[in-house]
JSON list of C-alpha atoms in Angstrom, two decimals:
[
{"chain": "A", "resi": 1, "resn": "MET", "atom": "CA", "xyz": [-22.42, 21.13, -7.58]},
{"chain": "A", "resi": 2, "resn": "ASP", "atom": "CA", "xyz": [-21.57, 24.55, -8.93]},
{"chain": "A", "resi": 3, "resn": "LEU", "atom": "CA", "xyz": [-17.98, 25.21, -7.83]},
{"chain": "A", "resi": 4, "resn": "SER", "atom": "CA", "xyz": [-18.04, 28.76, -9.16]},
{"chain": "A", "resi": 5, "resn": "THR", "atom": "CA", "xyz": [-20.21, 29.83, -6.22]},
{"chain": "A", "resi": 6, "resn": "LEU", "atom": "CA", "xyz": [-17.70, 28.64, -3.60]},
{"chain": "A", "resi": 7, "resn": "SER", "atom": "CA", "xyz": [-15.10, 30.90, -2.04]},
{"chain": "A", "resi": 8, "resn": "ILE", "atom": "CA", "xyz": [-11.40, 30.07, -2.24]},
{"chain": "A", "resi": 9, "resn": "ALA", "atom": "CA", "xyz": [-11.45, 29.00, 1.41]},
{"chain": "A", "resi": 10, "resn": "GLN", "atom": "CA", "xyz": [-14.40, 26.67, 0.74]},
{"chain": "A", "resi": 11, "resn": "LEU", "atom": "CA", "xyz": [-12.66, 25.24, -2.32]},
{"chain": "A", "resi": 12, "resn": "ARG", "atom": "CA", "xyz": [-9.47, 24.59, -0.33]},
{"chain": "A", "resi": 13, "resn": "ASP", "atom": "CA", "xyz": [-11.48, 22.93, 2.42]},
{"chain": "A", "resi": 14, "resn": "LEU", "atom": "CA", "xyz": [-13.20, 20.76, -0.15]},
{"chain": "A", "resi": 15, "resn": "GLN", "atom": "CA", "xyz": [-9.84, 19.93, -1.71]},
{"chain": "A", "resi": 16, "resn": "GLN", "atom": "CA", "xyz": [-8.58, 18.74, 1.71]},
{"chain": "A", "resi": 17, "resn": "GLN", "atom": "CA", "xyz": [-11.62, 16.51, 2.22]},
{"chain": "A", "resi": 18, "resn": "ILE", "atom": "CA", "xyz": [-11.63, 14.85, -1.21]},
{"chain": "A", "resi": 19, "resn": "PRO", "atom": "CA", "xyz": [-8.60, 12.48, -0.86]},
{"chain": "A", "resi": 20, "resn": "GLY", "atom": "CA", "xyz": [-9.90, 10.93, 2.35]},
{"chain": "A", "resi": 21, "resn": "GLU", "atom": "CA", "xyz": [-13.41, 10.59, 1.00]},
{"chain": "A", "resi": 22, "resn": "LEU", "atom": "CA", "xyz": [-12.11, 8.98, -2.21]},
{"chain": "A", "resi": 23, "resn": "LYS", "atom": "CA", "xyz": [-10.05, 6.50, -0.24]},
{"chain": "A", "resi": 24, "resn": "ARG", "atom": "CA", "xyz": [-13.00, 5.62, 2.01]},
{"chain": "A", "resi": 25, "resn": "ARG", "atom": "CA", "xyz": [-15.40, 5.15, -0.89]},
{"chain": "A", "resi": 26, "resn": "GLU", "atom": "CA", "xyz": [-12.93, 3.13, -2.98]},
{"chain": "A", "resi": 27, "resn": "SER", "atom": "CA", "xyz": [-12.32, 0.81, -0.05]},
{"chain": "A", "resi": 28, "resn": "LYS", "atom": "CA", "xyz": [-16.05, 0.37, 0.50]},
{"chain": "A", "resi": 29, "resn": "GLU", "atom": "CA", "xyz": [-16.70, -0.20, -3.22]},
{"chain": "A", "resi": 30, "resn": "LYS", "atom": "CA", "xyz": [-13.90, -2.78, -3.46]},
{"chain": "A", "resi": 31, "resn": "THR", "atom": "CA", "xyz": [-15.44, -4.71, -0.59]},
{"chain": "A", "resi": 32, "resn": "VAL", "atom": "CA", "xyz": [-18.86, -4.65, -2.29]},
{"chain": "A", "resi": 33, "resn": "VAL", "atom": "CA", "xyz": [-17.43, -5.79, -5.63]},
{"chain": "A", "resi": 34, "resn": "LEU", "atom": "CA", "xyz": [-15.34, -8.53, -4.00]},
{"chain": "A", "resi": 35, "resn": "ASN", "atom": "CA", "xyz": [-18.38, -9.86, -2.14]},
{"chain": "A", "resi": 36, "resn": "GLU", "atom": "CA", "xyz": [-20.41, -9.78, -5.37]},
{"chain": "A", "resi": 37, "resn": "ALA", "atom": "CA", "xyz": [-17.68, -11.67, -7.21]},
{"chain": "A", "resi": 38, "resn": "ARG", "atom": "CA", "xyz": [-17.49, -14.28, -4.43]},
{"chain": "A", "resi": 39, "resn": "ALA", "atom": "CA", "xyz": [-21.29, -14.71, -4.52]},
{"chain": "A", "resi": 40, "resn": "PHE", "atom": "CA", "xyz": [-21.21, -15.02, -8.33]},
{"chain": "A", "resi": 41, "resn": "ALA", "atom": "CA", "xyz": [-18.53, -17.72, -8.16]},
{"chain": "A", "resi": 42, "resn": "LYS", "atom": "CA", "xyz": [-20.27, -19.52, -5.30]},
{"chain": "A", "resi": 43, "resn": "ALA", "atom": "CA", "xyz": [-23.56, -19.63, -7.24]},
{"chain": "A", "resi": 44, "resn": "ARG", "atom": "CA", "xyz": [-21.69, -21.59, -9.92]},
{"chain": "A", "resi": 45, "resn": "GLY", "atom": "CA", "xyz": [-19.98, -23.96, -7.49]},
{"chain": "A", "resi": 46, "resn": "PHE", "atom": "CA", "xyz": [-16.57, -22.31, -7.22]},
{"chain": "A", "resi": 47, "resn": "THR", "atom": "CA", "xyz": [-14.66, -20.13, -4.84]},
{"chain": "A", "resi": 48, "resn": "LEU", "atom": "CA", "xyz": [-13.16, -16.91, -6.12]},
{"chain": "A", "resi": 49, "resn": "GLU", "atom": "CA", "xyz": [-9.73, -18.20, -5.12]},
{"chain": "A", "resi": 50, "resn": "GLU", "atom": "CA", "xyz": [-10.21, -21.32, -7.28]},
{"chain": "A", "resi": 51, "resn": "LEU", "atom": "CA", "xyz": [-11.05, -19.16, -10.27]},
{"chain": "A", "resi": 52, "resn": "MET", "atom": "CA", "xyz": [-8.25, -16.66, -9.74]},
{"chain": "A", "resi": 53, "resn": "GLY", "atom": "CA", "xyz": [-5.57, -19.18, -8.79]},
{"chain": "A", "resi": 54, "resn": "LYS", "atom": "CA", "xyz": [-3.52, -19.52, -5.65]},
{"chain": "A", "resi": 55, "resn": "ALA", "atom": "CA", "xyz": [-1.64, -16.28, -6.28]},
{"chain": "A", "resi": 56, "resn": "ALA", "atom": "CA", "xyz": [-4.85, -14.33, -5.81]},
{"chain": "A", "resi": 57, "resn": "ALA", "atom": "CA", "xyz": [-5.76, -16.22, -2.64]},
{"chain": "A", "resi": 58, "resn": "THR", "atom": "CA", "xyz": [-2.59, -15.50, -0.74]},
{"chain": "A", "resi": 59, "resn": "VAL", "atom": "CA", "xyz": [-0.47, -12.42, -0.78]},
{"chain": "A", "resi": 60, "resn": "SER", "atom": "CA", "xyz": [2.97, -13.21, 0.51]},
{"chain": "A", "resi": 61, "resn": "LYS", "atom": "CA", "xyz": [5.03, -10.54, 2.16]},
{"chain": "A", "resi": 62, "resn": "VAL", "atom": "CA", "xyz": [8.59, -10.20, 0.93]},
{"chain": "A", "resi": 63, "resn": "ARG", "atom": "CA", "xyz": [11.10, -11.17, 3.60]},
{"chain": "A", "resi": 64, "resn": "VAL", "atom": "CA", "xyz": [13.28, -8.43, 5.07]},
{"chain": "A", "resi": 65, "resn": "LYS", "atom": "CA", "xyz": [16.86, -8.78, 3.91]},
{"chain": "A", "resi": 66, "resn": "TYR", "atom": "CA", "xyz": [18.51, -5.72, 5.50]},
{"chain": "A", "resi": 67, "resn": "ARG", "atom": "CA", "xyz": [18.02, -4.08, 8.90]},
{"chain": "A", "resi": 68, "resn": "HIS", "atom": "CA", "xyz": [19.69, -1.09, 10.55]},
{"chain": "A", "resi": 69, "resn": "PRO", "atom": "CA", "xyz": [21.86, -2.31, 13.45]},
{"chain": "A", "resi": 70, "resn": "GLN", "atom": "CA", "xyz": [20.86, 0.48, 15.85]},
{"chain": "A", "resi": 71, "resn": "ASN", "atom": "CA", "xyz": [17.23, 0.94, 14.77]},
{"chain": "A", "resi": 72, "resn": "ALA", "atom": "CA", "xyz": [15.36, -2.33, 14.10]},
{"chain": "A", "resi": 73, "resn": "GLU", "atom": "CA", "xyz": [12.39, -0.41, 12.68]},
{"chain": "A", "resi": 74, "resn": "LEU", "atom": "CA", "xyz": [14.47, 0.48, 9.62]},
{"chain": "A", "resi": 75, "resn": "GLU", "atom": "CA", "xyz": [14.14, -2.47, 7.28]},
{"chain": "A", "resi": 76, "resn": "TRP", "atom": "CA", "xyz": [14.55, -3.11, 3.58]},
{"chain": "A", "resi": 77, "resn": "THR", "atom": "CA", "xyz": [13.75, -6.14, 1.45]},
{"chain": "A", "resi": 78, "resn": "GLY", "atom": "CA", "xyz": [16.52, -5.38, -1.00]},
{"chain": "A", "resi": 79, "resn": "ARG", "atom": "CA", "xyz": [13.98, -4.75, -3.73]},
{"chain": "A", "resi": 80, "resn": "GLY", "atom": "CA", "xyz": [13.46, -1.47, -5.47]},
{"chain": "A", "resi": 81, "resn": "ARG", "atom": "CA", "xyz": [15.26, 1.73, -4.71]},
{"chain": "A", "resi": 82, "resn": "LYS", "atom": "CA", "xyz": [17.55, 1.88, -1.69]},
{"chain": "A", "resi": 83, "resn": "PRO", "atom": "CA", "xyz": [15.91, 3.68, 1.26]},
{"chain": "A", "resi": 84, "resn": "LYS", "atom": "CA", "xyz": [17.53, 6.90, 2.45]},
{"chain": "A", "resi": 85, "resn": "TRP", "atom": "CA", "xyz": [18.81, 5.24, 5.61]},
{"chain": "A", "resi": 86, "resn": "VAL", "atom": "CA", "xyz": [20.69, 2.65, 3.48]},
{"chain": "A", "resi": 87, "resn": "GLU", "atom": "CA", "xyz": [22.12, 5.39, 1.26]},
{"chain": "A", "resi": 88, "resn": "ALA", "atom": "CA", "xyz": [23.27, 7.29, 4.37]},
{"chain": "A", "resi": 89, "resn": "TRP", "atom": "CA", "xyz": [24.80, 4.12, 5.82]},
{"chain": "A", "resi": 90, "resn": "LEU", "atom": "CA", "xyz": [26.78, 3.49, 2.64]},
{"chain": "A", "resi": 91, "resn": "ALA", "atom": "CA", "xyz": [27.80, 7.16, 2.34]},
{"chain": "A", "resi": 92, "resn": "ASN", "atom": "CA", "xyz": [29.26, 6.98, 5.87]},
{"chain": "A", "resi": 93, "resn": "GLY", "atom": "CA", "xyz": [31.48, 4.04, 4.93]},
{"chain": "A", "resi": 94, "resn": "GLY", "atom": "CA", "xyz": [29.20, 1.21, 6.01]},
{"chain": "A", "resi": 95, "resn": "SER", "atom": "CA", "xyz": [28.79, -1.89, 3.90]},
{"chain": "A", "resi": 96, "resn": "LEU", "atom": "CA", "xyz": [25.58, -3.47, 2.71]},
{"chain": "A", "resi": 97, "resn": "ASP", "atom": "CA", "xyz": [26.77, -6.84, 4.02]},
{"chain": "A", "resi": 98, "resn": "SER", "atom": "CA", "xyz": [26.85, -5.44, 7.56]},
{"chain": "A", "resi": 99, "resn": "LEU", "atom": "CA", "xyz": [23.10, -4.79, 7.32]},
{"chain": "A", "resi": 100, "resn": "LEU", "atom": "CA", "xyz": [22.15, -8.33, 6.29]},
{"chain": "A", "resi": 101, "resn": "VAL", "atom": "CA", "xyz": [19.61, -10.00, 8.54]}
]
């Protein structure tokens, strides 16, 4: 594709389309590769999960440790950087202990 022949508007439109297309194709390709890997393992008498270990077979979700008292949708596991709503709560004199689940 010769990009030099496209107008600025066409280039911007293309730029908008690329992230979604990349995400779609990566997802599709991952599924294909995962199925190929499972078939490869199965042909040799194993499951992919046996070869990769239990950690690869199950992805555990980290339990919520903090929740906003007025808005239950605002949750935080306590890992990583504090969310803005936690920072605001603390800045307004609230304590982290009062948010514990």
